[in-house]
Amino acid sequence: LSEKLKEQTKDVGDMKFRNVSLSWFGMAE
């Protein structure tokens, strides 16, 4: 994998993780 593709994949993974975290915390409240 190229470094650029790795960075893009990591960014997408971080966004998904944040979205899941926000949804989880939203339900927990």
Backbone as ProteinMPNN parsed JSONL, in Angstrom:
{"seq_chain_A": "LSEKLKEQTKDVGDMKFRNVSLSWFGMAE", "coords_chain_A": {"N_chain_A": [[0.846, -1.204, 0.0], [0.438, 2.26, -0.698], [1.817, 5.107, 1.0], [0.079, 7.261, 1.053], [-2.414, 6.093, 0.622], [-2.593, 4.558, 2.882], [-2.793, 6.538, 4.844], [-5.255, 7.677, 4.128], [-6.961, 5.523, 4.571], [-6.652, 5.216, 7.308], [-7.702, 7.644, 8.185], [-10.386, 7.351, 7.452], [-11.059, 5.19, 9.06], [-10.739, 6.344, 11.576], [-12.769, 8.245, 11.499], [-15.044, 6.617, 11.354], [-14.807, 5.311, 13.787], [-15.127, 7.473, 15.536], [-17.744, 8.204, 14.911], [-19.143, 5.941, 15.737], [-18.545, 6.013, 18.436], [-19.764, 8.424, 19.192], [-22.42, 7.761, 18.677], [-22.752, 5.668, 20.49], [-22.303, 6.928, 22.964], [-24.378, 8.705, 22.831], [-26.586, 7.029, 23.008], [-26.157, 6.011, 25.501], [-26.682, 8.07, 27.213]], "CA_chain_A": [[0.0, 0.0, 0.0], [1.173, 3.524, -0.701], [1.639, 5.847, 2.257], [-1.097, 8.119, 0.933], [-3.603, 5.246, 0.789], [-2.626, 4.186, 4.31], [-3.307, 7.684, 5.603], [-6.679, 7.825, 3.841], [-7.666, 4.425, 5.246], [-6.635, 5.519, 8.743], [-8.644, 8.744, 8.416], [-11.746, 6.801, 7.37], [-11.238, 4.371, 10.254], [-10.918, 7.254, 12.717], [-14.101, 8.864, 11.398], [-16.034, 5.593, 11.711], [-14.689, 5.083, 15.222], [-15.745, 8.62, 16.215], [-19.198, 8.146, 14.711], [-19.652, 4.875, 16.6], [-18.419, 6.492, 19.818], [-20.811, 9.433, 19.415], [-23.708, 7.064, 18.722], [-22.799, 4.884, 21.723], [-22.474, 7.859, 24.084], [-25.71, 9.29, 22.689], [-27.564, 6.054, 23.514], [-25.893, 5.788, 26.92], [-27.239, 9.166, 28.01]], "C_chain_A": [[0.882, 1.255, 0.0], [0.9, 4.239, 0.611], [0.371, 6.686, 2.217], [-2.359, 7.302, 1.184], [-3.729, 4.829, 2.258], [-3.233, 5.31, 5.127], [-4.803, 7.844, 5.386], [-7.476, 6.749, 4.574], [-7.741, 4.707, 6.746], [-7.644, 6.618, 9.053], [-10.069, 8.222, 8.412], [-12.027, 5.969, 8.614], [-11.482, 5.239, 11.475], [-12.312, 7.872, 12.692], [-15.176, 7.864, 11.815], [-16.018, 5.365, 13.22], [-15.356, 6.22, 15.995], [-17.252, 8.556, 16.096], [-19.802, 7.089, 15.624], [-19.617, 5.33, 18.051], [-19.524, 7.496, 20.126], [-22.161, 8.746, 19.534], [-23.841, 6.316, 20.047], [-23.041, 5.803, 22.921], [-23.863, 8.485, 24.04], [-26.765, 8.342, 23.256], [-27.395, 5.874, 25.022], [-26.521, 6.877, 27.783], [-28.709, 8.94, 28.306]], "O_chain_A": [[1.94, 1.285, 0.629], [-0.123, 4.006, 1.255], [-0.33, 6.812, 3.221], [-3.269, 7.758, 1.875], [-4.831, 4.759, 2.802], [-4.078, 5.079, 5.993], [-5.545, 8.111, 6.331], [-8.538, 7.027, 5.131], [-8.77, 4.466, 7.378], [-8.358, 6.548, 10.053], [-10.874, 8.599, 9.263], [-13.126, 6.038, 9.165], [-12.325, 4.92, 12.313], [-12.959, 8.006, 13.73], [-16.107, 8.213, 12.541], [-17.067, 5.242, 13.854], [-16.059, 5.983, 16.978], [-17.966, 8.822, 17.063], [-20.856, 7.311, 16.221], [-20.549, 5.066, 18.811], [-20.148, 7.435, 21.185], [-22.964, 9.103, 20.395], [-24.908, 6.322, 20.661], [-23.87, 5.509, 23.782], [-24.457, 8.765, 25.082], [-27.718, 8.778, 23.902], [-28.364, 5.617, 25.736], [-26.853, 6.641, 28.944], [-29.34, 9.764, 28.967]]}, "name": "protein", "num_of_chains": 1, "seq": "LSEKLKEQTKDVGDMKFRNVSLSWFGMAE"}
